[in-house]
Coordinates of C-alpha atoms in Angstrom, one line a residue:
Chain A
X1 CA 56.6 -150.3 -1.1
X2 CA 59.2 -147.5 -1.1
X3 CA 61.6 -150.0 0.4
X4 CA 60.9 -152.6 -2.4
X5 CA 61.2 -149.9 -5.1
X6 CA 64.6 -148.8 -3.8
X7 CA 65.7 -152.4 -3.3
X8 CA 65.2 -153.5 -6.9
X9 CA 64.6 -150.4 -9.0
X10 CA 66.7 -152.0 -11.7
X11 CA 64.3 -154.8 -12.3
X12 CA 61.3 -152.5 -12.2
X13 CA 62.9 -150.2 -14.7
X14 CA 63.6 -153.2 -16.9
X15 CA 60.0 -154.3 -16.9
X16 CA 58.9 -150.8 -17.6
X17 CA 61.2 -150.5 -20.6
X18 CA 60.1 -153.9 -21.8
X19 CA 56.5 -152.7 -21.6
X20 CA 57.4 -149.5 -23.5
X21 CA 59.1 -151.5 -26.3
X22 CA 56.2 -153.9 -26.5
X23 CA 53.7 -151.1 -26.6
X24 CA 55.7 -149.3 -29.3
X25 CA 55.8 -152.4 -31.5
X26 CA 52.2 -153.5 -30.9
X27 CA 50.7 -150.6 -32.8
X28 CA 52.1 -151.5 -36.1
X29 CA 52.0 -155.3 -35.6
X30 CA 49.6 -157.2 -37.8
X31 CA 49.3 -160.4 -35.8
X32 CA 46.2 -161.7 -34.1
X33 CA 45.4 -160.2 -30.7
X34 CA 44.1 -162.0 -27.7
X35 CA 40.4 -162.8 -28.0
X36 CA 37.9 -161.1 -25.7
X37 CA 37.0 -164.3 -23.9
X38 CA 40.7 -164.9 -23.1
X39 CA 41.1 -161.3 -21.9
X40 CA 38.3 -161.8 -19.5
X41 CA 39.8 -164.9 -18.1
X42 CA 43.2 -163.3 -17.8
X43 CA 41.7 -160.3 -16.1
X44 CA 40.0 -162.6 -13.6
X45 CA 43.2 -164.4 -13.0
X46 CA 45.0 -161.1 -12.4
X47 CA 42.3 -160.0 -9.9
X48 CA 42.6 -163.3 -8.1
X49 CA 46.4 -163.0 -7.9
X50 CA 46.2 -159.4 -6.7
X51 CA 43.6 -160.4 -4.1
X52 CA 45.9 -163.2 -2.9
X53 CA 48.8 -160.7 -2.7
X54 CA 46.9 -158.0 -0.9
X55 CA 45.4 -160.4 1.6
X56 CA 48.8 -162.0 2.2
X57 CA 47.5 -165.5 1.7
X58 CA 50.6 -166.9 0.1
X59 CA 53.3 -167.4 2.7
X60 CA 57.1 -167.0 2.8
X61 CA 59.1 -166.9 -0.4
X62 CA 56.2 -167.7 -2.7
X63 CA 54.4 -164.7 -1.3
X64 CA 57.4 -162.5 -2.1
X65 CA 57.7 -163.9 -5.6
X66 CA 54.0 -163.3 -6.2
X67 CA 54.4 -159.7 -5.1
X68 CA 57.5 -159.2 -7.2
X69 CA 55.7 -160.7 -10.3
X70 CA 52.6 -158.6 -9.9
X71 CA 54.7 -155.4 -9.5
X72 CA 56.8 -156.2 -12.6
X73 CA 53.6 -157.1 -14.5
X74 CA 51.9 -153.9 -13.5
X75 CA 54.8 -151.8 -14.6
X76 CA 55.0 -153.8 -17.8
X77 CA 51.3 -152.9 -18.5
X78 CA 52.0 -149.3 -17.7
X79 CA 55.0 -149.4 -20.1
X80 CA 52.9 -151.0 -22.8
X81 CA 50.1 -148.4 -22.4
X82 CA 52.6 -145.5 -22.6
X83 CA 54.5 -147.1 -25.5
X84 CA 51.3 -147.8 -27.5
X85 CA 50.0 -144.3 -26.9
X86 CA 53.3 -142.7 -28.0
X87 CA 53.5 -144.8 -31.1
X88 CA 49.9 -144.0 -31.9
X89 CA 50.6 -140.3 -31.5
X90 CA 53.7 -140.5 -33.7
X91 CA 51.8 -142.5 -36.4
X92 CA 48.7 -140.2 -36.4
X93 CA 50.9 -137.1 -36.7
X94 CA 52.9 -138.4 -39.7
X95 CA 49.8 -139.9 -41.5
X96 CA 48.3 -136.6 -42.8
X97 CA 51.7 -135.5 -44.0
X98 CA 52.0 -138.7 -46.0
Chain B
X1 CA 39.8 -146.5 -23.4
X2 CA 38.5 -148.6 -26.3
X3 CA 41.7 -147.8 -28.1
X4 CA 43.7 -149.1 -25.2
X5 CA 41.5 -152.2 -25.1
X6 CA 42.3 -152.8 -28.8
X7 CA 46.0 -152.3 -28.4
X8 CA 46.3 -154.5 -25.3
X9 CA 45.3 -157.5 -27.2
X10 CA 48.7 -157.4 -28.9
X11 CA 50.8 -156.9 -25.8
X12 CA 51.0 -160.6 -24.8
X13 CA 54.3 -161.5 -26.6
X14 CA 56.2 -159.2 -24.2
X15 CA 55.0 -161.3 -21.3
X16 CA 57.4 -164.1 -22.3
X17 CA 60.6 -161.9 -21.7
X18 CA 58.8 -160.5 -18.7
X19 CA 58.4 -163.9 -17.1
X20 CA 62.1 -164.5 -17.8
X21 CA 62.9 -161.2 -16.2
X22 CA 60.7 -162.1 -13.2
X23 CA 62.5 -165.4 -12.8
X24 CA 65.9 -163.8 -12.8
X25 CA 64.7 -161.1 -10.4
X26 CA 63.4 -163.7 -8.0
X27 CA 66.5 -165.8 -8.3
X28 CA 68.9 -163.0 -7.5
X29 CA 67.1 -160.8 -5.0
X30 CA 65.6 -163.3 -2.6
X31 CA 68.7 -164.1 -0.6
X32 CA 70.0 -160.5 -0.3
X33 CA 66.5 -159.3 0.6
X34 CA 66.1 -161.8 3.3
X35 CA 69.6 -161.0 4.8
X36 CA 68.8 -157.3 4.7
X37 CA 65.4 -157.7 6.4
X38 CA 67.0 -160.0 9.1
X39 CA 69.6 -157.3 9.7
X40 CA 67.1 -154.5 9.9
X41 CA 64.9 -156.5 12.3
X42 CA 67.9 -157.2 14.6
X43 CA 68.8 -153.5 14.6
X44 CA 65.3 -152.6 15.4
X45 CA 65.4 -154.9 18.5
X46 CA 68.8 -153.6 19.6
X47 CA 67.5 -151.7 22.7
X48 CA 64.9 -154.3 23.6
X49 CA 65.7 -156.7 26.5
X50 CA 64.9 -160.2 25.3
X51 CA 66.2 -163.7 25.9
X52 CA 66.6 -166.5 23.4
X53 CA 66.0 -164.2 20.5
X54 CA 65.7 -165.9 17.1
X55 CA 64.9 -164.2 13.8
X56 CA 64.3 -166.2 10.6
X57 CA 63.3 -164.5 7.3
X58 CA 61.5 -166.3 4.4
X59 CA 60.8 -163.9 1.6
X60 CA 59.5 -160.8 3.3
X61 CA 58.0 -162.8 6.2
X62 CA 59.9 -162.7 9.5
X63 CA 59.5 -165.4 12.1
X64 CA 60.4 -163.8 15.4
X65 CA 60.9 -166.0 18.5
X66 CA 62.0 -164.6 21.8
X67 CA 61.3 -164.6 25.5
X68 CA 60.3 -161.2 26.9
X69 CA 60.4 -160.1 30.5
X70 CA 57.1 -158.3 30.5
X71 CA 53.9 -158.2 28.3
X72 CA 54.6 -154.6 27.3
X73 CA 58.1 -155.5 26.3
X74 CA 56.9 -158.4 24.3
X75 CA 54.3 -156.3 22.4
X76 CA 56.7 -153.5 21.7
X77 CA 59.3 -155.9 20.4
X78 CA 56.8 -157.4 18.0
X79 CA 55.7 -154.0 17.0
X80 CA 59.3 -152.9 16.3
X81 CA 59.8 -155.8 13.9
X82 CA 56.5 -155.2 12.2
X83 CA 57.5 -151.6 11.7
X84 CA 60.7 -152.5 9.8
X85 CA 60.3 -151.3 6.2
X86 CA 59.8 -154.2 3.7
X87 CA 58.5 -156.7 6.3
X88 CA 55.3 -158.1 5.1
X89 CA 54.2 -160.4 7.9
X90 CA 55.6 -161.2 11.4
X91 CA 55.1 -164.7 12.6
X92 CA 54.9 -164.0 16.3
X93 CA 56.5 -166.8 18.3
X94 CA 57.4 -164.7 21.3
X95 CA 56.4 -165.5 24.8
X96 CA 57.1 -164.4 28.3
X97 CA 60.0 -165.7 30.3
X98 CA 58.6 -168.3 32.7
X99 CA 57.8 -167.1 36.2
X100 CA 59.7 -168.7 39.0
X101 CA 57.7 -169.3 42.2
X102 CA 59.3 -169.2 44.6
X103 CA 62.1 -167.1 43.1
X104 CA 65.2 -168.8 44.1
X105 CA 68.8 -167.5 43.6
X106 CA 71.9 -169.2 45.1
X107 CA 75.6 -168.8 45.4
X108 CA 77.6 -171.8 46.3
X109 CA 81.3 -171.9 47.1
X110 CA 83.5 -175.0 47.2
X111 CA 87.2 -175.5 47.1
X112 CA 87.8 -174.4 43.5
X113 CA 84.9 -172.2 42.4
X114 CA 81.9 -170.2 43.2
X115 CA 78.7 -171.2 41.3
X116 CA 75.9 -168.8 40.9
X117 CA 72.6 -170.6 40.3
X118 CA 68.9 -170.3 40.4
X119 CA 67.0 -167.5 38.7
X120 CA 67.9 -164.0 37.8
X121 CA 65.3 -161.4 36.7
X122 CA 67.1 -159.8 33.8
X123 CA 70.2 -160.4 31.7
X124 CA 71.6 -157.1 33.0
X125 CA 71.3 -158.1 36.6
X126 CA 72.8 -161.5 35.7
X127 CA 75.9 -160.0 34.2
X128 CA 76.1 -157.5 37.1
X129 CA 76.1 -160.3 39.6
X130 CA 78.8 -162.2 37.6
X131 CA 81.0 -159.1 37.3
X132 CA 80.6 -158.3 41.0
X133 CA 81.4 -162.0 41.9
X134 CA 84.6 -161.9 39.8
X135 CA 85.6 -158.5 41.4
X136 CA 84.9 -159.6 44.9
X137 CA 86.4 -163.0 44.7
X138 CA 89.6 -161.9 42.9
X139 CA 91.0 -164.9 41.0
X140 CA 88.4 -167.5 42.1
X141 CA 86.6 -169.2 39.2
X142 CA 83.0 -168.0 39.0
X143 CA 80.6 -170.3 37.2
X144 CA 77.3 -169.1 35.9
X145 CA 74.4 -171.5 36.2
X146 CA 71.7 -168.8 36.5
X147 CA 68.7 -168.9 34.3
X148 CA 66.3 -166.0 33.7
X149 CA 62.8 -165.9 35.2
X150 CA 60.2 -163.4 36.1
X151 CA 58.8 -162.9 39.6
X152 CA 61.9 -161.6 41.4
X153 CA 61.2 -159.8 44.6
X154 CA 61.8 -156.0 44.7
X155 CA 65.4 -154.8 45.3
X156 CA 66.6 -158.3 44.2
X157 CA 69.9 -156.9 42.8
X158 CA 70.8 -155.1 46.0
X159 CA 70.1 -158.2 48.2
X160 CA 72.0 -160.5 45.9
X161 CA 75.0 -158.2 45.7
X162 CA 75.1 -158.0 49.5
X163 CA 74.9 -161.8 49.7
X164 CA 77.7 -162.2 47.2
X165 CA 79.8 -160.1 49.4
X166 CA 79.1 -162.6 52.2
X167 CA 80.1 -165.6 50.0
X168 CA 83.5 -164.0 49.8
X169 CA 83.8 -164.4 53.6
X170 CA 83.0 -168.1 53.4
X171 CA 85.6 -170.9 52.9
X172 CA 82.9 -173.1 51.6
X173 CA 79.1 -173.0 51.8
X174 CA 75.9 -171.9 50.2
X175 CA 73.8 -168.8 50.4
X176 CA 70.2 -169.2 49.1
X177 CA 67.7 -166.4 48.5
X178 CA 64.2 -167.8 48.2
X179 CA 61.8 -164.9 47.5
X180 CA 62.9 -162.7 50.3
X181 CA 64.2 -165.2 52.7
X182 CA 67.9 -165.8 53.1
X183 CA 69.4 -169.1 54.1
X184 CA 73.1 -169.5 54.8
X185 CA 75.3 -172.5 55.6
X186 CA 79.0 -173.4 55.5
X187 CA 82.2 -172.5 57.1
X188 CA 83.6 -169.0 57.5
X189 CA 87.0 -168.3 56.0
X190 CA 88.4 -166.6 59.1
X191 CA 87.7 -166.4 62.8
X192 CA 85.2 -163.7 63.2
X193 CA 83.8 -164.3 59.7
X194 CA 80.6 -165.6 61.1
X195 CA 80.1 -162.5 63.2
X196 CA 81.0 -160.3 60.2
X197 CA 78.4 -162.0 58.1
X198 CA 75.7 -161.7 60.7
X199 CA 76.5 -158.0 61.0
X200 CA 76.4 -157.5 57.3
X201 CA 73.0 -159.3 57.0
X202 CA 71.5 -156.5 59.0
X203 CA 71.9 -154.3 56.0
X204 CA 69.7 -156.4 53.8
X205 CA 67.2 -154.3 51.8
X206 CA 63.8 -153.7 53.4
X207 CA 61.5 -156.7 53.3
X208 CA 64.3 -159.3 53.3
X209 CA 64.9 -161.5 56.3
X210 CA 67.3 -164.3 57.3
X211 CA 65.5 -167.6 57.6
X212 CA 68.5 -169.6 58.8
X213 CA 72.1 -168.8 59.4
X214 CA 74.1 -172.0 59.9
X215 CA 77.5 -170.5 59.1
X216 CA 80.1 -172.1 61.3
X217 CA 83.3 -170.5 62.3
X218 CA 86.7 -172.3 62.1
X219 CA 87.8 -173.6 65.5
X220 CA 89.2 -171.0 67.8
X221 CA 92.6 -172.4 68.6
X222 CA 95.1 -171.6 71.3
X223 CA 98.2 -173.6 71.8
X224 CA 101.1 -173.7 74.3
X225 CA 104.1 -175.9 74.0
X226 CA 106.6 -176.3 76.8
X227 CA 109.9 -177.3 75.4
X228 CA 112.3 -178.6 78.2
X229 CA 115.3 -178.7 75.8
X230 CA 115.1 -175.2 74.5
X231 CA 113.6 -174.1 77.9
X232 CA 110.9 -172.2 76.2
X233 CA 107.1 -171.8 76.3
X234 CA 105.7 -171.2 72.9
X235 CA 102.3 -169.6 72.7
X236 CA 100.5 -169.7 69.3
X237 CA 96.9 -169.2 68.1
X238 CA 94.4 -166.6 69.0
X239 CA 93.4 -164.5 72.0
X240 CA 90.2 -162.4 72.2
X241 CA 91.9 -159.0 72.4
X242 CA 95.0 -157.1 73.3
X243 CA 94.2 -156.9 77.0
X244 CA 93.6 -160.6 77.3
X245 CA 96.8 -161.1 75.3
X246 CA 98.9 -159.0 77.8
X247 CA 97.2 -160.7 80.8
X248 CA 97.9 -164.1 79.3
X249 CA 101.5 -163.5 78.6
X250 CA 102.1 -161.9 82.0
X251 CA 100.4 -165.0 83.7
X252 CA 102.6 -167.3 81.6
X253 CA 105.7 -165.4 82.8
X254 CA 104.6 -165.9 86.4
X255 CA 103.8 -169.6 86.0
X256 CA 106.8 -170.6 83.9
X257 CA 109.6 -169.2 86.1
X258 CA 112.5 -170.7 84.2
X259 CA 111.2 -170.8 80.6
X260 CA 111.4 -168.0 78.1
X261 CA 107.9 -167.2 76.8
X262 CA 107.8 -167.1 72.9
X263 CA 104.7 -165.1 72.1
X264 CA 103.2 -165.8 68.6
X265 CA 99.6 -165.0 69.6
X266 CA 97.2 -163.0 67.5
X267 CA 94.2 -161.2 68.7
X268 CA 90.9 -162.2 67.0
X269 CA 87.3 -162.0 67.7
X270 CA 85.2 -165.2 67.9
X271 CA 86.6 -166.6 71.1
X272 CA 84.3 -168.9 73.0
X273 CA 82.9 -167.4 76.2
X274 CA 85.0 -168.0 79.3
X275 CA 88.2 -168.3 77.2
X276 CA 90.5 -166.6 79.8
X277 CA 88.9 -168.4 82.7
X278 CA 89.7 -171.8 81.1
X279 CA 93.1 -171.0 79.5
X280 CA 94.7 -169.6 82.7
X281 CA 94.2 -172.7 84.8
X282 CA 95.2 -174.8 81.9
X283 CA 98.4 -172.9 81.5
X284 CA 98.9 -173.4 85.3
X285 CA 98.5 -177.2 84.7
X286 CA 101.0 -177.1 81.8
X287 CA 103.5 -175.3 84.0
X288 CA 103.5 -178.4 86.3
X289 CA 104.5 -180.7 83.5
X290 CA 108.1 -181.4 82.6
X291 CA 107.2 -181.3 79.0
X292 CA 103.8 -180.9 77.5
X293 CA 101.4 -179.4 75.0
X294 CA 98.2 -177.5 75.6
X295 CA 95.7 -177.3 72.8
X296 CA 92.5 -175.3 73.3
X297 CA 90.1 -175.7 70.3
X298 CA 86.9 -173.9 70.8
X299 CA 85.7 -175.2 74.2
X300 CA 87.8 -178.3 74.2
X301 CA 91.0 -178.3 76.2
X302 CA 93.6 -181.0 75.5
X303 CA 96.6 -181.2 77.8
X304 CA 99.2 -183.8 77.1
X305 CA 102.6 -184.3 78.7
X306 CA 104.6 -185.7 81.6
X307 CA 103.9 -184.8 85.2
X308 CA 106.8 -184.7 87.6
X309 CA 105.4 -187.3 90.0
X310 CA 102.3 -189.5 90.3
X311 CA 100.3 -187.4 92.7
X312 CA 100.7 -184.3 90.4
X313 CA 99.4 -186.3 87.4
X314 CA 96.3 -187.4 89.4
X315 CA 95.7 -183.9 90.6
X316 CA 95.9 -182.5 87.1
X317 CA 93.7 -185.2 85.6
X318 CA 91.0 -184.8 88.2
X319 CA 91.3 -181.2 89.2
X320 CA 91.7 -179.1 86.1
X321 CA 88.3 -179.9 84.5
X322 CA 86.5 -178.6 87.6
X323 CA 88.1 -175.2 87.3
X324 CA 86.7 -174.7 83.8
X325 CA 83.6 -172.6 83.1
X326 CA 80.3 -174.4 82.2
X327 CA 80.4 -176.1 78.8
X328 CA 84.1 -176.6 78.6
X329 CA 85.6 -180.0 78.1
X330 CA 88.9 -181.3 79.4
X331 CA 90.8 -184.1 77.7
X332 CA 93.9 -184.9 79.8
X333 CA 96.6 -187.2 78.4
X334 CA 99.0 -187.0 81.3
X335 CA 101.7 -189.5 82.0
X336 CA 104.4 -189.5 84.7
X337 CA 108.0 -188.7 84.0
X338 CA 110.3 -191.5 85.1
X339 CA 111.8 -190.8 88.5
X340 CA 115.2 -189.3 88.3
X341 CA 118.2 -191.1 90.0
X342 CA 118.5 -190.5 93.8
X343 CA 121.1 -188.0 94.9
X344 CA 122.8 -187.4 98.2
X345 CA 121.6 -184.6 100.5
X346 CA 124.4 -182.2 99.5
X347 CA 123.3 -182.3 95.9
X348 CA 119.7 -182.1 97.0
X349 CA 120.4 -178.9 98.9
X350 CA 122.1 -177.5 95.8
X351 CA 119.1 -178.3 93.7
X352 CA 116.7 -176.6 96.2
X353 CA 119.0 -173.5 96.3
X354 CA 119.1 -173.4 92.5
X355 CA 115.3 -173.7 92.2
X356 CA 114.5 -171.1 94.9
X357 CA 117.1 -168.8 93.3
X358 CA 115.1 -168.7 90.1
X359 CA 111.8 -168.1 91.7
X360 CA 110.1 -167.8 95.0
X361 CA 107.1 -169.5 96.4
X362 CA 104.4 -166.7 96.4
X363 CA 101.6 -166.1 98.9
X364 CA 98.6 -164.0 99.0
X365 CA 99.5 -160.6 100.4
X366 CA 99.8 -160.8 104.3
X367 CA 98.4 -164.3 104.2
X368 CA 99.8 -167.8 104.3
X369 CA 97.8 -169.0 101.2
X370 CA 100.1 -170.2 98.4
X371 CA 99.1 -168.6 95.0
X372 CA 98.3 -171.0 92.2
X373 CA 101.1 -169.5 90.1
X374 CA 103.7 -171.2 92.3
X375 CA 102.4 -174.8 91.5
X376 CA 105.1 -175.4 88.9
X377 CA 107.9 -174.4 91.3
X378 CA 106.4 -176.5 94.1
X379 CA 106.2 -179.5 91.9
X380 CA 109.9 -179.1 91.1
X381 CA 110.7 -178.8 94.8
X382 CA 108.7 -182.0 95.5
X383 CA 110.4 -183.8 92.6
X384 CA 113.8 -182.8 94.1
X385 CA 112.7 -183.9 97.6
X386 CA 111.7 -187.3 96.2
X387 CA 115.2 -187.7 94.9
X388 CA 116.8 -187.6 98.3
X389 CA 114.5 -189.9 100.4
X390 CA 116.8 -190.0 103.3
X391 CA 117.3 -186.3 103.8
X392 CA 115.4 -184.4 106.5
X393 CA 114.3 -181.0 105.3
X394 CA 113.7 -177.8 107.2
X395 CA 111.3 -175.4 105.6
X396 CA 112.2 -171.9 106.7
X397 CA 109.9 -168.9 106.3
X398 CA 111.2 -165.3 106.2
X399 CA 109.5 -161.9 105.9
X400 CA 110.6 -158.4 105.2
X401 CA 110.8 -155.8 108.0
X402 CA 107.5 -154.1 107.3
X403 CA 105.0 -154.4 110.2
X404 CA 105.4 -155.6 113.8
X405 CA 108.0 -158.3 114.3
X406 CA 105.6 -160.7 116.3
X407 CA 103.2 -160.5 113.3
X408 CA 106.0 -161.2 110.9
X409 CA 107.2 -164.1 113.0
X410 CA 103.7 -165.6 113.0
X411 CA 103.3 -165.1 109.3
X412 CA 106.7 -166.6 108.5
X413 CA 105.8 -169.7 110.6
X414 CA 102.4 -170.0 109.0
X415 CA 103.8 -169.8 105.5
X416 CA 106.5 -172.3 106.2
X417 CA 103.8 -174.6 107.6
X418 CA 101.6 -174.1 104.5
X419 CA 104.5 -175.2 102.3
X420 CA 105.1 -178.2 104.4
X421 CA 101.4 -179.1 104.3
X422 CA 101.5 -178.8 100.5
X423 CA 104.5 -181.2 100.4
X424 CA 102.9 -183.7 102.6
X425 CA 99.7 -183.5 100.6
X426 CA 101.7 -184.4 97.5
X427 CA 102.7 -187.7 99.2
X428 CA 106.0 -186.9 101.0
X429 CA 106.3 -188.3 104.5
X430 CA 105.5 -185.7 107.1
X431 CA 108.3 -186.8 109.4
X432 CA 111.0 -185.6 106.9
X433 CA 109.9 -182.0 107.2
X434 CA 110.1 -179.4 109.9
X435 CA 108.8 -175.9 109.4
X436 CA 110.3 -172.9 111.1
X437 CA 109.5 -169.2 110.9
X438 CA 112.2 -166.6 111.4
X439 CA 110.3 -163.4 110.8
X440 CA 112.5 -160.6 109.5
X441 CA 115.6 -161.6 111.5
X442 CA 117.6 -163.0 108.6
X443 CA 117.4 -160.6 105.6
X444 CA 119.4 -161.4 102.5
X445 CA 119.0 -158.0 101.1
X446 CA 118.4 -154.5 102.4
X447 CA 114.9 -153.7 103.6
X448 CA 115.1 -150.1 102.3
X449 CA 114.0 -150.9 98.8
X450 CA 110.9 -152.7 97.4
X451 CA 113.2 -155.0 95.5
X452 CA 115.2 -155.9 98.6
X453 CA 112.0 -156.5 100.6
X454 CA 110.7 -158.8 97.9
X455 CA 114.0 -160.8 98.1
X456 CA 113.6 -161.0 101.9
X457 CA 110.1 -162.4 101.7
X458 CA 111.0 -166.0 101.0
X459 CA 110.9 -169.7 101.9
X460 CA 114.2 -171.6 102.1
X461 CA 114.7 -175.3 102.1
X462 CA 117.5 -176.5 104.3
X463 CA 118.6 -180.1 104.1
X464 CA 119.7 -181.4 107.5

């Protein structure tokens, strides 16, 4: 893992920043979110994909691409969580003053 | 957590650029990643001895094919590749180098090159053998047909290097090592090469043995050419050692009284047994020819040339072979020199005097037995006597002054008679010859020196 991180740290950083930005925006966005039912399905899909990656079921290049996608997605999610939390913190601090 | 759950519902739009990012990342990193992993895997195997190594990388999966020389080596090679950082899976296609049974290695030499074939236990011993072959054979092309196999006997390298040293001594041939049995065939480069190889094979490592040694030596050649025009006897070829060399040249000097001996002989081991015992009588026979060539090749003696008269030719043809040691062959090609024109008795006397001035008929000490070395001189005297068929010849014996005069008288008579008998046996009519002994009464030199005495011990031919 350390090898992969050092090999394409730029791409990882990109997905993290993308997540931060998305998280930042999502707090004040007024659109429809993903329904609960969909979330469950997506979570199940993620679990299946992670299981496939961990058990090294997918061979060759596809295996590598799966690993890469999952790592980018995980960092994206982390970025989103941190971004959302930061924005929420900023919004809740400025609200009483307003 | 609930808050996070609420927010996460709105994170999905970012997934679209994330997918694009992912696609780009996959597109640009796959090839460099694969190249990097292939290079790291190769580096990890740098110190591992393997044959036919092949590394292919797809994504982070390495397909590793190779032939290892031991099970531990194979496992450790796979483990080294698995330990390379970034490698996800190793598709292990390694196997052990096939085992050769029997383990055969060979070195074959022909006119242009030396070919090393069969099996070699490790790449390092293979290259060591190639290097050694190039160094030992200096300039000869060395071709590598060796493959790699397990199952070599212990101390294989030492044995193979010793055998390579032997291939350098062969002109052509093949040396095969099958497990720990050595088989040799071919022709040695030099005389004595066969013996040198046999001696070197005694140093084979423990456990190795010679199954068959069919190395042949080149023929052991001795040649003598009697040239009547240049009046020389040319000796070429080989003699067993320096003593035999000196003895042979001295004998040639005695047998060929008028010819100059040109000595081009070289001493070399590898002579057939009984060499001197065969060559000396053969040289004696050559001395009886007017012109001729003697070729001794191993145990075959070929004598060709012209005898001075018919009876001499018959004697040589029939007699020489009997003098040879067991196992020697004699191939005579003797013709007879055309008879020279007859001359009158005065010329005949002159010819006898000339011949007996160059050499004397020699006898065993204090006996009337003619020594074999005088055969050439006697043949010339007989040839001369045949040229004056009407002359009567008196054979006169003389001695030096040593000893009692009656004994000298008797000895001189016996010696003169022995010569006459020899002439008659050669086919001359007995009634043309008389033999007389004069003891020491007619010296031609002083009897006070050995040289003078030697001159006084003589046989004279007097034409009447």
